[in-house]
PDB file of N, CA, C and O in Angstrom:
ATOM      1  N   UNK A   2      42.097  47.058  62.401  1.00 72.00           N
ATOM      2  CA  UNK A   2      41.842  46.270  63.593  1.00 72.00           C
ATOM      3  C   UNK A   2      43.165  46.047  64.329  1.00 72.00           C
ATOM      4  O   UNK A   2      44.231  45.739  63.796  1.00 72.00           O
ATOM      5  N   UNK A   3      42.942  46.249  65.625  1.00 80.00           N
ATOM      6  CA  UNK A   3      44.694  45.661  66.409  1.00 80.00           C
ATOM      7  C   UNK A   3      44.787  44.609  66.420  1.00 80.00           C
ATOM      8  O   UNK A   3      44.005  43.807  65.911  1.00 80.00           O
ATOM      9  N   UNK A   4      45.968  44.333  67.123  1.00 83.00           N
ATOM     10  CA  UNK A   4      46.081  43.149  67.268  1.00 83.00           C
ATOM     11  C   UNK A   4      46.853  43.721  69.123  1.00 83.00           C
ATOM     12  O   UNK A   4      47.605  44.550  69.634  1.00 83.00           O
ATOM     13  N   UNK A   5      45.807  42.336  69.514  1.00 88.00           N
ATOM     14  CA  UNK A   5      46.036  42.579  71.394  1.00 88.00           C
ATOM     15  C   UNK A   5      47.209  41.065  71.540  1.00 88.00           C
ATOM     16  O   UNK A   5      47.447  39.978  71.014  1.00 88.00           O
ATOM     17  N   UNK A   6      47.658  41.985  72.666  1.00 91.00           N
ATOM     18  CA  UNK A   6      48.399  40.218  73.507  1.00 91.00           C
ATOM     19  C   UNK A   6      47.246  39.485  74.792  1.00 91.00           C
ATOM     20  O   UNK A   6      46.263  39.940  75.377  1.00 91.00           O
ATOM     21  N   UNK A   7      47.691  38.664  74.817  1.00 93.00           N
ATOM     22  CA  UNK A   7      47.036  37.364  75.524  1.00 93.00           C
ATOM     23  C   UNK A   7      48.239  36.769  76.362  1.00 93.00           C
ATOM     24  O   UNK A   7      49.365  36.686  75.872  1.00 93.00           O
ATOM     25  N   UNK A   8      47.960  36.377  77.598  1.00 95.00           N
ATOM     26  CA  UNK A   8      48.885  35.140  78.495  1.00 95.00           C
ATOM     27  C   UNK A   8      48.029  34.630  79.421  1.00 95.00           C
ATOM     28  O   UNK A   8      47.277  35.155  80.242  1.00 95.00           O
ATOM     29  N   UNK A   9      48.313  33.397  79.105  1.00 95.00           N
ATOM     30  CA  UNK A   9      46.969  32.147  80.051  1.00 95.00           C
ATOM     31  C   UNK A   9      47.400  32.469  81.387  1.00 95.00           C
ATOM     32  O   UNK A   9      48.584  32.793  81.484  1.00 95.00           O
ATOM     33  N   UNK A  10      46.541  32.451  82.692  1.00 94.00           N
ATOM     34  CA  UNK A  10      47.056  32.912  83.789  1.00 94.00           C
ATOM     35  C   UNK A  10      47.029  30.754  84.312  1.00 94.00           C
ATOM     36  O   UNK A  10      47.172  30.459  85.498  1.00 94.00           O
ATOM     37  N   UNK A  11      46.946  30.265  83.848  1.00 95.00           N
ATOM     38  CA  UNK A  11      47.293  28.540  84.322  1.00 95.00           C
ATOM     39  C   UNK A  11      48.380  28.161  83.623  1.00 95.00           C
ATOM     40  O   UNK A  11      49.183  27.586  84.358  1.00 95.00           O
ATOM     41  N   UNK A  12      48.852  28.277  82.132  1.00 95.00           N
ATOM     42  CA  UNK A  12      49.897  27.675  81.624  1.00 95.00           C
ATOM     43  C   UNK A  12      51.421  28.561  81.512  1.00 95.00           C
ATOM     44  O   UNK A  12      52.549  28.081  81.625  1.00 95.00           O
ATOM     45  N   UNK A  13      51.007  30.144  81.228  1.00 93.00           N
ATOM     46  CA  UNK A  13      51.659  31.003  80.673  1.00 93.00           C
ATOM     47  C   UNK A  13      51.653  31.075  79.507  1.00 93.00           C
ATOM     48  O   UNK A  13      52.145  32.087  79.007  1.00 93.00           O
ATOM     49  N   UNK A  14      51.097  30.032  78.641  1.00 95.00           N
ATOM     50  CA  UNK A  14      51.032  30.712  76.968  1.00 95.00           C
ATOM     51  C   UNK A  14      50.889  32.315  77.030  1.00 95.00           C
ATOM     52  O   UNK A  14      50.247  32.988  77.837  1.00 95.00           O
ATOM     53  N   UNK A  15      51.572  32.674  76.086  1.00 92.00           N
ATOM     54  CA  UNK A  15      51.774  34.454  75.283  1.00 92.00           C
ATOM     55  C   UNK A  15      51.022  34.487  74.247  1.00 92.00           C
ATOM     56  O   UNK A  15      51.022  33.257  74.185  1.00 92.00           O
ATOM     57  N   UNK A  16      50.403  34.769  73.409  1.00 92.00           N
ATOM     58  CA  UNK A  16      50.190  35.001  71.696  1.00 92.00           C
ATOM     59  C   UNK A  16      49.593  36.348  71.903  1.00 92.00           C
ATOM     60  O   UNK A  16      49.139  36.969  72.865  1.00 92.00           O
ATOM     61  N   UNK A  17      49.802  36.605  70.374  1.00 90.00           N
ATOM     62  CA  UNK A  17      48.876  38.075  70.181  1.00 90.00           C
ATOM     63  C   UNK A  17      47.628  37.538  69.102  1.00 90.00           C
ATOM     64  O   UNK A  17      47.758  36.600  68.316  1.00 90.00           O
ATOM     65  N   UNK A  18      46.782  38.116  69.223  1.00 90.00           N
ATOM     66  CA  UNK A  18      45.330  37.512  68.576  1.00 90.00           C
ATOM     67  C   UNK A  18      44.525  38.983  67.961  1.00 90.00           C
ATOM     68  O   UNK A  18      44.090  39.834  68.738  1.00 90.00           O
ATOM     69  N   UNK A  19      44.407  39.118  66.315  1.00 87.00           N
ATOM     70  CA  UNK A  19      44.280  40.008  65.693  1.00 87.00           C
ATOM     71  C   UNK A  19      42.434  39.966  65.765  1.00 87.00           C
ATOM     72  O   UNK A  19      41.774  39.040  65.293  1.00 87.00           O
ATOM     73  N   UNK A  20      41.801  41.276  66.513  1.00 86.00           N
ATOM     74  CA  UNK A  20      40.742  41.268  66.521  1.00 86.00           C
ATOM     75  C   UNK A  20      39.994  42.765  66.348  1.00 86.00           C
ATOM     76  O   UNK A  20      40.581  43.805  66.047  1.00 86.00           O
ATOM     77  N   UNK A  21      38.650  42.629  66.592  1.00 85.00           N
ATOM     78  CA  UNK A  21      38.091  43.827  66.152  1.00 85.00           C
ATOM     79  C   UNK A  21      38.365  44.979  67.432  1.00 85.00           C
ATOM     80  O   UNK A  21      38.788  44.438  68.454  1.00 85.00           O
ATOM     81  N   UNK A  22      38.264  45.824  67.483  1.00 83.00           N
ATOM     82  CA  UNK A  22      38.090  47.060  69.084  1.00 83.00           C
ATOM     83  C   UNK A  22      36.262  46.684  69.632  1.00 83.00           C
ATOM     84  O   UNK A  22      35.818  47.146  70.683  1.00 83.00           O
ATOM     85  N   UNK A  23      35.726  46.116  69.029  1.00 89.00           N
ATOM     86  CA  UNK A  23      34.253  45.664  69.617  1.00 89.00           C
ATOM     87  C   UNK A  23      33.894  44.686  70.012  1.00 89.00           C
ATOM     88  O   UNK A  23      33.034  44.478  70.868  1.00 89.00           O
ATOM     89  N   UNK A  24      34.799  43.639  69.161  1.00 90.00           N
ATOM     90  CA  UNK A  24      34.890  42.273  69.929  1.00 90.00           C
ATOM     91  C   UNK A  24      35.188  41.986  71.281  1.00 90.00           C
ATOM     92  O   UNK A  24      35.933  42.819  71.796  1.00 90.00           O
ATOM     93  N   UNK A  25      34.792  40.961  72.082  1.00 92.00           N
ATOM     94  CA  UNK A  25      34.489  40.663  73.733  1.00 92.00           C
ATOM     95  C   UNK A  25      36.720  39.964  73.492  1.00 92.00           C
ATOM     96  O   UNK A  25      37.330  39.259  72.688  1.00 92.00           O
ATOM     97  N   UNK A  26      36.982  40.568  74.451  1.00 91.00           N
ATOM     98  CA  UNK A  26      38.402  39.646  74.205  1.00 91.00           C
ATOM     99  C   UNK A  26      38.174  38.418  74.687  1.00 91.00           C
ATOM    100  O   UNK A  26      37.289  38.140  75.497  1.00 91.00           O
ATOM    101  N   UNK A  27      39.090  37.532  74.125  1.00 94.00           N
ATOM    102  CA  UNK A  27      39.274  36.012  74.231  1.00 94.00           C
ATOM    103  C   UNK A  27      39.394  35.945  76.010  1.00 94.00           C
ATOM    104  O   UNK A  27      39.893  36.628  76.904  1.00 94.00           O
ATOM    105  N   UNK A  28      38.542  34.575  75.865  1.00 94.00           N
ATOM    106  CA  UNK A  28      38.242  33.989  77.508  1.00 94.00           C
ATOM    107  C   UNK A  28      39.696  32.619  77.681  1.00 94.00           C
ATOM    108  O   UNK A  28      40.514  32.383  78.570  1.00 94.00           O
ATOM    109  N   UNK A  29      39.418  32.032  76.391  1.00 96.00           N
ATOM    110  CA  UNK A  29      40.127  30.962  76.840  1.00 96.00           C
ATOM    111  C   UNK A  29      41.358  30.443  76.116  1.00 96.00           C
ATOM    112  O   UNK A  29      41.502  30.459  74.893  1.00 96.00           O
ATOM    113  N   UNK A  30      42.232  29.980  77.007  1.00 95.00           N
ATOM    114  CA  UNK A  30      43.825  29.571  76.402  1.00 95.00           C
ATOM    115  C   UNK A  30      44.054  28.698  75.080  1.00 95.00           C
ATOM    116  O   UNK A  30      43.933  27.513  75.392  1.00 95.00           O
ATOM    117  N   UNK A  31      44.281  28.815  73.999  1.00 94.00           N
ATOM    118  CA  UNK A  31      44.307  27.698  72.925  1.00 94.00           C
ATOM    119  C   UNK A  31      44.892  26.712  73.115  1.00 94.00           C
ATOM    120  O   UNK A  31      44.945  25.846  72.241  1.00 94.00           O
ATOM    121  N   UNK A  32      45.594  26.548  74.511  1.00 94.00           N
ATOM    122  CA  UNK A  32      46.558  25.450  74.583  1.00 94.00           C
ATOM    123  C   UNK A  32      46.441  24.148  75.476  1.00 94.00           C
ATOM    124  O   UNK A  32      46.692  22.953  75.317  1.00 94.00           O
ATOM    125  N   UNK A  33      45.785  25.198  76.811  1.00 95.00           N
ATOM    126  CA  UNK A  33      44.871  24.182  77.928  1.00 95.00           C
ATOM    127  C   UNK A  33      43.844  24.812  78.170  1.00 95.00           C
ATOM    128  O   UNK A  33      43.257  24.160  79.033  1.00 95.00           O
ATOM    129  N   UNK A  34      43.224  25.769  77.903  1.00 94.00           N
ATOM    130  CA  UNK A  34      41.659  26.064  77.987  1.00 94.00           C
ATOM    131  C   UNK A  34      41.341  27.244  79.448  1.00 94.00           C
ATOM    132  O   UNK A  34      40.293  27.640  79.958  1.00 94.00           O
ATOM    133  N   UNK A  35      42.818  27.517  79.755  1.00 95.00           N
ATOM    134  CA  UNK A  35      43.016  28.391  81.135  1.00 95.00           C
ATOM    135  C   UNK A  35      42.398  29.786  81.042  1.00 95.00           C
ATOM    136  O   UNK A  35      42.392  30.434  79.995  1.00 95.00           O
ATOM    137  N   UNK A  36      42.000  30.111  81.927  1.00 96.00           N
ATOM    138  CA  UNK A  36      41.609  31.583  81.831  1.00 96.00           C
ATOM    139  C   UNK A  36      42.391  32.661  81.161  1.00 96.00           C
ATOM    140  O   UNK A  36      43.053  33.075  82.112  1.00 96.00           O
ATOM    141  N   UNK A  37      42.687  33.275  80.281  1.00 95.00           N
ATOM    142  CA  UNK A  37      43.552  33.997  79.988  1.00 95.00           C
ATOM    143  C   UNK A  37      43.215  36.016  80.351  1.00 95.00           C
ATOM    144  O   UNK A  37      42.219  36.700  80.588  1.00 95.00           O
ATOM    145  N   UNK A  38      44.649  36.257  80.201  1.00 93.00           N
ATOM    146  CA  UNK A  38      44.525  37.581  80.634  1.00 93.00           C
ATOM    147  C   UNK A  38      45.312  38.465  79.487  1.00 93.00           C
ATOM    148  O   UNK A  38      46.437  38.308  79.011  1.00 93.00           O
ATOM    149  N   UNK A  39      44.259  39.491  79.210  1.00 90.00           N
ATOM    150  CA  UNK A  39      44.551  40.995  78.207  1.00 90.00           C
ATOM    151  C   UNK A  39      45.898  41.546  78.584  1.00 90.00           C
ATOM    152  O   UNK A  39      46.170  41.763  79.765  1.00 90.00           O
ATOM    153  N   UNK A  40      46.650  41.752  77.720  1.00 87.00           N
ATOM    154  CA  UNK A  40      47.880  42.051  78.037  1.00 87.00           C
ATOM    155  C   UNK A  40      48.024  43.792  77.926  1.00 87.00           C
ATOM    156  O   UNK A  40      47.240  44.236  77.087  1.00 87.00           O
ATOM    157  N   UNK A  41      48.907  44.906  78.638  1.00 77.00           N
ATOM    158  CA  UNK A  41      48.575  45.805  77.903  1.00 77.00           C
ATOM    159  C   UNK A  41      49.402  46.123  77.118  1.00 77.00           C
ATOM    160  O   UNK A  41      50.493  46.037  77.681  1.00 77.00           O
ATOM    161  N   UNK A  42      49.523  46.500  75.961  1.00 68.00           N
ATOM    162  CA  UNK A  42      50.086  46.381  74.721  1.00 68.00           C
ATOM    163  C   UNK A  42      50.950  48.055  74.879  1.00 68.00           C
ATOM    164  O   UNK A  42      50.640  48.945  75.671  1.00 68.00           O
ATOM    165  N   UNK A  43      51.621  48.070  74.270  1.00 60.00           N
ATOM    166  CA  UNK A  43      52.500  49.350  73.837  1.00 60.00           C
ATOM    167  C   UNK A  43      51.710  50.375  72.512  1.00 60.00           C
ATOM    168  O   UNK A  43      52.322  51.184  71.815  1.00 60.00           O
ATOM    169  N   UNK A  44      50.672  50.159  72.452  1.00 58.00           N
ATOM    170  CA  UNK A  44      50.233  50.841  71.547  1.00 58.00           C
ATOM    171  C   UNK A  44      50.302  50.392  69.958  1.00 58.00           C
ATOM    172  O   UNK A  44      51.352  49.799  69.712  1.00 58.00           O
ATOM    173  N   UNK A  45      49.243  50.570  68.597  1.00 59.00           N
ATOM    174  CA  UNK A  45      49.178  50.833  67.819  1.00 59.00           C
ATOM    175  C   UNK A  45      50.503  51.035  66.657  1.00 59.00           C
ATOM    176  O   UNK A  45      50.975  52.164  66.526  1.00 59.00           O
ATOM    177  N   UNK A  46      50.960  50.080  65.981  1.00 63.00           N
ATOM    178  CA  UNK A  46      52.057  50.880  65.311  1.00 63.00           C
ATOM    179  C   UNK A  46      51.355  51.672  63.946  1.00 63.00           C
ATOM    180  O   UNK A  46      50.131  51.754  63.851  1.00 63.00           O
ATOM    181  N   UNK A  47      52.093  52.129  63.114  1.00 66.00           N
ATOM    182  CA  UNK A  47      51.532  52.722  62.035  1.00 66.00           C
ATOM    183  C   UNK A  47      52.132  51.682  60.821  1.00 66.00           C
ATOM    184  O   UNK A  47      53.280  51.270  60.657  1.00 66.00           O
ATOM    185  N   UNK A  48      51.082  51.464  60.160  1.00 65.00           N
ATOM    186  CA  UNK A  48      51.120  50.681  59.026  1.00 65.00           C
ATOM    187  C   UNK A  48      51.052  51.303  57.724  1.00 65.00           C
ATOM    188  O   UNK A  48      49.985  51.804  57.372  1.00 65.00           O
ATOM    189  N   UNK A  49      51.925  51.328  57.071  1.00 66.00           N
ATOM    190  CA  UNK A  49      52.273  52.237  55.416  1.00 66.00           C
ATOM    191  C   UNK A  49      51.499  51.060  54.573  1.00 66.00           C
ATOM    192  O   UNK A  49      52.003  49.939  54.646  1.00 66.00           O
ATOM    193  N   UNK A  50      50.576  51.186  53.954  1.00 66.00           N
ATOM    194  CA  UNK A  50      50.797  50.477  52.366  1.00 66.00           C
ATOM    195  C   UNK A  50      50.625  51.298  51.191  1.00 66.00           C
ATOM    196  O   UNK A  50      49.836  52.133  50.749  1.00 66.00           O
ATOM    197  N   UNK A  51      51.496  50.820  50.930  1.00 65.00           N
ATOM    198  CA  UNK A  51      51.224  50.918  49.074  1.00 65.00           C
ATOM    199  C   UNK A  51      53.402  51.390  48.418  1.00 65.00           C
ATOM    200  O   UNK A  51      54.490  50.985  48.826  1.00 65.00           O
ATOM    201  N   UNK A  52      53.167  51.944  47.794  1.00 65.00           N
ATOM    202  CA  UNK A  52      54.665  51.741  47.382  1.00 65.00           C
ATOM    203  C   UNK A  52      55.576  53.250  48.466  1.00 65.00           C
ATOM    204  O   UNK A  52      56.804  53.345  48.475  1.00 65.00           O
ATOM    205  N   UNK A  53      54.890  53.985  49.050  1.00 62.00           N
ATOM    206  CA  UNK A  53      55.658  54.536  50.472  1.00 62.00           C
ATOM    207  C   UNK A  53      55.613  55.480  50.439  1.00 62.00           C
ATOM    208  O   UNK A  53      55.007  56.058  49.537  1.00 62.00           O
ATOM    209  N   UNK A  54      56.153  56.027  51.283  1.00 63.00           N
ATOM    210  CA  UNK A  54      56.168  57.609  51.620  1.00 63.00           C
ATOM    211  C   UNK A  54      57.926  58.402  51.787  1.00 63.00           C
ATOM    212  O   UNK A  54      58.366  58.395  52.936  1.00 63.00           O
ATOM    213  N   UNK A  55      58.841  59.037  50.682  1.00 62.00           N
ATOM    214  CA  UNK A  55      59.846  59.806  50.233  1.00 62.00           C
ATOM    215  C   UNK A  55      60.071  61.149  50.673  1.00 62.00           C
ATOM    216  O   UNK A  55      59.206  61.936  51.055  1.00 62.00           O
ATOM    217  N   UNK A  56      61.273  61.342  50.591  1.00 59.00           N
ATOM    218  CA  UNK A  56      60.611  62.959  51.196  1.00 59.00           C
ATOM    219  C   UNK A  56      61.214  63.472  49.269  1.00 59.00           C
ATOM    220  O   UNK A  56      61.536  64.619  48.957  1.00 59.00           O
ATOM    221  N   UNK A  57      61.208  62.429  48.438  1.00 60.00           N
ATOM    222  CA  UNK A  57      60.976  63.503  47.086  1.00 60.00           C
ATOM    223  C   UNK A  57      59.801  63.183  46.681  1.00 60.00           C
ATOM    224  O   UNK A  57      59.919  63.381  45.472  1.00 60.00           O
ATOM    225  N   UNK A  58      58.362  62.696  46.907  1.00 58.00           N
ATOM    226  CA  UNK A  58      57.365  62.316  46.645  1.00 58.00           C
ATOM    227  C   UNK A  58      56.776  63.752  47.034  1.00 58.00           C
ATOM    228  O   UNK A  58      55.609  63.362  47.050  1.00 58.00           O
ATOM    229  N   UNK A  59      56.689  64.858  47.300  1.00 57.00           N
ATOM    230  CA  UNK A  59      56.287  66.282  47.590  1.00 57.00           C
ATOM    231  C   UNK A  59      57.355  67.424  47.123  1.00 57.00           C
ATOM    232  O   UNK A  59      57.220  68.609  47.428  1.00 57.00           O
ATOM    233  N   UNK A  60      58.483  66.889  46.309  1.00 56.00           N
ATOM    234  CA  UNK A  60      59.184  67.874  46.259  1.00 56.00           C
ATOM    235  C   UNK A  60      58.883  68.720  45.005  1.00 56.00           C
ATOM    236  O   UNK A  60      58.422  68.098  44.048  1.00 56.00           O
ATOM    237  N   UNK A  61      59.012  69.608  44.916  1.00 55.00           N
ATOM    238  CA  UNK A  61      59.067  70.990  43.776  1.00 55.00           C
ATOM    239  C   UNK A  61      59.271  70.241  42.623  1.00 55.00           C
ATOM    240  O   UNK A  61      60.311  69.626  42.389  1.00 55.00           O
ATOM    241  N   UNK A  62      57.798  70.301  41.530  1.00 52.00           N
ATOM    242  CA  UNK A  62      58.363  69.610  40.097  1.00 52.00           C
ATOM    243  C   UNK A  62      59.592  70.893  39.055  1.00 52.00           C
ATOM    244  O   UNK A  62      59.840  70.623  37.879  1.00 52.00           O
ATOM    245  N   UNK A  63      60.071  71.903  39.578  1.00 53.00           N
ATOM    246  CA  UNK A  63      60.990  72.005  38.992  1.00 53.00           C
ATOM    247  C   UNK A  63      62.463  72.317  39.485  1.00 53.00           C
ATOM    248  O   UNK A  63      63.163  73.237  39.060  1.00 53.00           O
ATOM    249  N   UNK A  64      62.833  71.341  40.510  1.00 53.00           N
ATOM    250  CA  UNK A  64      64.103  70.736  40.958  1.00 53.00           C
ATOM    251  C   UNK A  64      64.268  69.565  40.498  1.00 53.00           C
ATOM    252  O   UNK A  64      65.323  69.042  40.858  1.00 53.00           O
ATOM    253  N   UNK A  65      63.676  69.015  39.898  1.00 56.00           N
ATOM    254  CA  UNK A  65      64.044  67.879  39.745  1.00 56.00           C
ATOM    255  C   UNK A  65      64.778  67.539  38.242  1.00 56.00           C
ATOM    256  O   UNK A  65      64.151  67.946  37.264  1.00 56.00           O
ATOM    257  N   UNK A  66      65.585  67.089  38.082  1.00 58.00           N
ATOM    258  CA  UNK A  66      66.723  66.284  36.981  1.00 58.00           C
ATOM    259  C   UNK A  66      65.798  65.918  35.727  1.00 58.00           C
ATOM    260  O   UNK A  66      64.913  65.072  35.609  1.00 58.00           O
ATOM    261  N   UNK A  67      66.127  66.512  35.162  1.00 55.00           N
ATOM    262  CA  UNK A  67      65.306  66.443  33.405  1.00 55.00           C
ATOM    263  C   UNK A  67      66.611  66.572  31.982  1.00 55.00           C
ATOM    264  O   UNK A  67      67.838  66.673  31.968  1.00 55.00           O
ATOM    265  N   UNK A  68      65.726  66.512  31.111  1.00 58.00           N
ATOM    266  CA  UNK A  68      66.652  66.764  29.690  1.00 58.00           C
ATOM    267  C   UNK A  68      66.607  68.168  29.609  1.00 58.00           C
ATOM    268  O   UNK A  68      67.524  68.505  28.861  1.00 58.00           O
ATOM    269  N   UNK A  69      66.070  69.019  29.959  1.00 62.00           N
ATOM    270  CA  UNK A  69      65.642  70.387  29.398  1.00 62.00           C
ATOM    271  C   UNK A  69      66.066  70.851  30.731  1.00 62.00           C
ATOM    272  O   UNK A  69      65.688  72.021  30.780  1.00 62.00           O
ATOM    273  N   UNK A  70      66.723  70.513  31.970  1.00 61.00           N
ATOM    274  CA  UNK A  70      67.424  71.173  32.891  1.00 61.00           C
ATOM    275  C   UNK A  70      68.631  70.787  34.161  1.00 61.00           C
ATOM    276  O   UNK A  70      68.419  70.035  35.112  1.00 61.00           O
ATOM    277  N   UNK A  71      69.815  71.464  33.898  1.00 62.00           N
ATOM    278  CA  UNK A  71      70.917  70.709  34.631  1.00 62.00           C
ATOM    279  C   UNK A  71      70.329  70.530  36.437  1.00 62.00           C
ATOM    280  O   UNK A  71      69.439  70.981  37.157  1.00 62.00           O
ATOM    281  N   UNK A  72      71.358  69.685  36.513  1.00 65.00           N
ATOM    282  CA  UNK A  72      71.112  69.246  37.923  1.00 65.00           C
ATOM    283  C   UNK A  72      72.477  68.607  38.221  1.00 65.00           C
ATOM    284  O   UNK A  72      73.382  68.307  37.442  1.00 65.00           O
ATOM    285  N   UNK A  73      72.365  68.444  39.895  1.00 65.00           N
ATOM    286  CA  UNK A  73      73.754  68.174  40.258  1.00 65.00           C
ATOM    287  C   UNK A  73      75.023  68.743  39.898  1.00 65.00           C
ATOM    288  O   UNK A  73      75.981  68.337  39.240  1.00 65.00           O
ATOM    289  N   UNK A  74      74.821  69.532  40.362  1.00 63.00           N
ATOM    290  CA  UNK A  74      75.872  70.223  39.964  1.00 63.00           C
ATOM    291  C   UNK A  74      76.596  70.772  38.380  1.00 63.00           C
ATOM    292  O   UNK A  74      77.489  71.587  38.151  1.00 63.00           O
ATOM    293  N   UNK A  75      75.844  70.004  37.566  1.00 65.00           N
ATOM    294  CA  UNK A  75      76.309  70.471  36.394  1.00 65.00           C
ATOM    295  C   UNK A  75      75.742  71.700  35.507  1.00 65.00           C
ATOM    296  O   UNK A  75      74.766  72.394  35.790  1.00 65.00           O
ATOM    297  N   UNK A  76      76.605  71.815  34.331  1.00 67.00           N
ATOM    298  CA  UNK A  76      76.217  73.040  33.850  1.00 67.00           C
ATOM    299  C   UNK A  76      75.433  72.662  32.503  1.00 67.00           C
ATOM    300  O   UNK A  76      74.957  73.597  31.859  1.00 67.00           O
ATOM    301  N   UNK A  77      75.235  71.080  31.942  1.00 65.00           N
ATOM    302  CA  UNK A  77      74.641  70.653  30.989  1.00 65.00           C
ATOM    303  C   UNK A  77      73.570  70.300  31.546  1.00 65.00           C
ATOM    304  O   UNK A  77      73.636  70.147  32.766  1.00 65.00           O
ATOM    305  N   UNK A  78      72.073  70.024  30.782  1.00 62.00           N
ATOM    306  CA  UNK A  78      71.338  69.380  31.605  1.00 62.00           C
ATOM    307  C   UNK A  78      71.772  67.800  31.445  1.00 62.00           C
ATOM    308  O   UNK A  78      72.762  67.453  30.801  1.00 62.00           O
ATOM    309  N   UNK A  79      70.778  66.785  32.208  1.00 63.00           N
ATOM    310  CA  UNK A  79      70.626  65.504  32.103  1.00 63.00           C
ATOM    311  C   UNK A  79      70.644  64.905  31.257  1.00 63.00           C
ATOM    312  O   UNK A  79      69.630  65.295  30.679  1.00 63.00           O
ATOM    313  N   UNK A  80      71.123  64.058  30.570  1.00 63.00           N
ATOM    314  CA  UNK A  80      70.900  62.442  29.931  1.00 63.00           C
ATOM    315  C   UNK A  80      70.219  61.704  30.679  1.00 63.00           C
ATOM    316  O   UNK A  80      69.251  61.273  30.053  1.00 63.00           O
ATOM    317  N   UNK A  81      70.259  61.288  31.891  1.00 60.00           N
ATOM    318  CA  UNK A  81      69.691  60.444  32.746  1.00 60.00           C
ATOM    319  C   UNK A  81      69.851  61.187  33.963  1.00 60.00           C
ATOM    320  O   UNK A  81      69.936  62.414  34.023  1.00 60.00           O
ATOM    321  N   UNK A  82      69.895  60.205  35.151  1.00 58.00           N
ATOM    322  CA  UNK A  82      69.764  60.662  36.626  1.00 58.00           C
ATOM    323  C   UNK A  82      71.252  60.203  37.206  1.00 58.00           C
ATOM    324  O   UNK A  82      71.215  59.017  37.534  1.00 58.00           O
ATOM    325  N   UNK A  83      72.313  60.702  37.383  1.00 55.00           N
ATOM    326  CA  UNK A  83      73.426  60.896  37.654  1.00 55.00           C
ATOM    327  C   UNK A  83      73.654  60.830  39.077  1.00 55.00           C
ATOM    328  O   UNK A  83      74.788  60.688  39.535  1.00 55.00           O
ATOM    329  N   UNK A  84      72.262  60.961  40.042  1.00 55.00           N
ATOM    330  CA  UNK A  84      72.897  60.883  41.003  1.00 55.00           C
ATOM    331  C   UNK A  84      72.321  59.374  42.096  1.00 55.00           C
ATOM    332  O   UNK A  84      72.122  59.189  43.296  1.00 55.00           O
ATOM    333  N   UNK A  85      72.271  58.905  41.366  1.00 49.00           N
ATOM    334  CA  UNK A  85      71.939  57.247  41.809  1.00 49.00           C
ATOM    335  C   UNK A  85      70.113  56.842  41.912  1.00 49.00           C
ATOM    336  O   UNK A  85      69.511  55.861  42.349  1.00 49.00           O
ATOM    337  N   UNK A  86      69.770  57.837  41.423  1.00 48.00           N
ATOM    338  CA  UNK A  86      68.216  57.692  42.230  1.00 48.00           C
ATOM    339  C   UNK A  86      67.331  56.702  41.025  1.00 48.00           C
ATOM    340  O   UNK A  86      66.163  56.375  41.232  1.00 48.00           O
TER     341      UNK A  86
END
């Protein structure tokens, strides 16, 4: 659901008011009851959830830093992850 802006055309109150795309937009000011007017908004942002998006979350499972293969530059493999990650 977006969220639209609002400004009373009697007081100037601003807010943004999180609603459905089917819902009738808001008539009246929460503050003095003024006619209010649809603001036009800049668009939609994009909302991530969950723990994110990496660009090593798609990478090749055999580049990556293991016991059974060097990485970073070395010629031993891994003990751990050496390069901060």
């Amino acid at each position: 659901m977006p969220t639209y802006e609002y400004e009373c055309k009697a007081c100037g109150h601003s807010f943004a008011h999180f609603q459905g795309m089917s819902e009738e937009p808001l008539a009246a000011c929460p503050e003095c009851g003024g006619k209010l007017h649809r603001l036009i908004g800049s668009g939609a942002g994009v909302i991530f959830k969950g723990s994110g998006f990496y660009s090593t979350d798609y990478k090749n499972a055999s580049t990556k830093c293991g016991r059974n293969r060097p990485c970073c530059g070395r010629d031993a493999p891994c003990d751990s992850r050496p390069c901060g990650d």
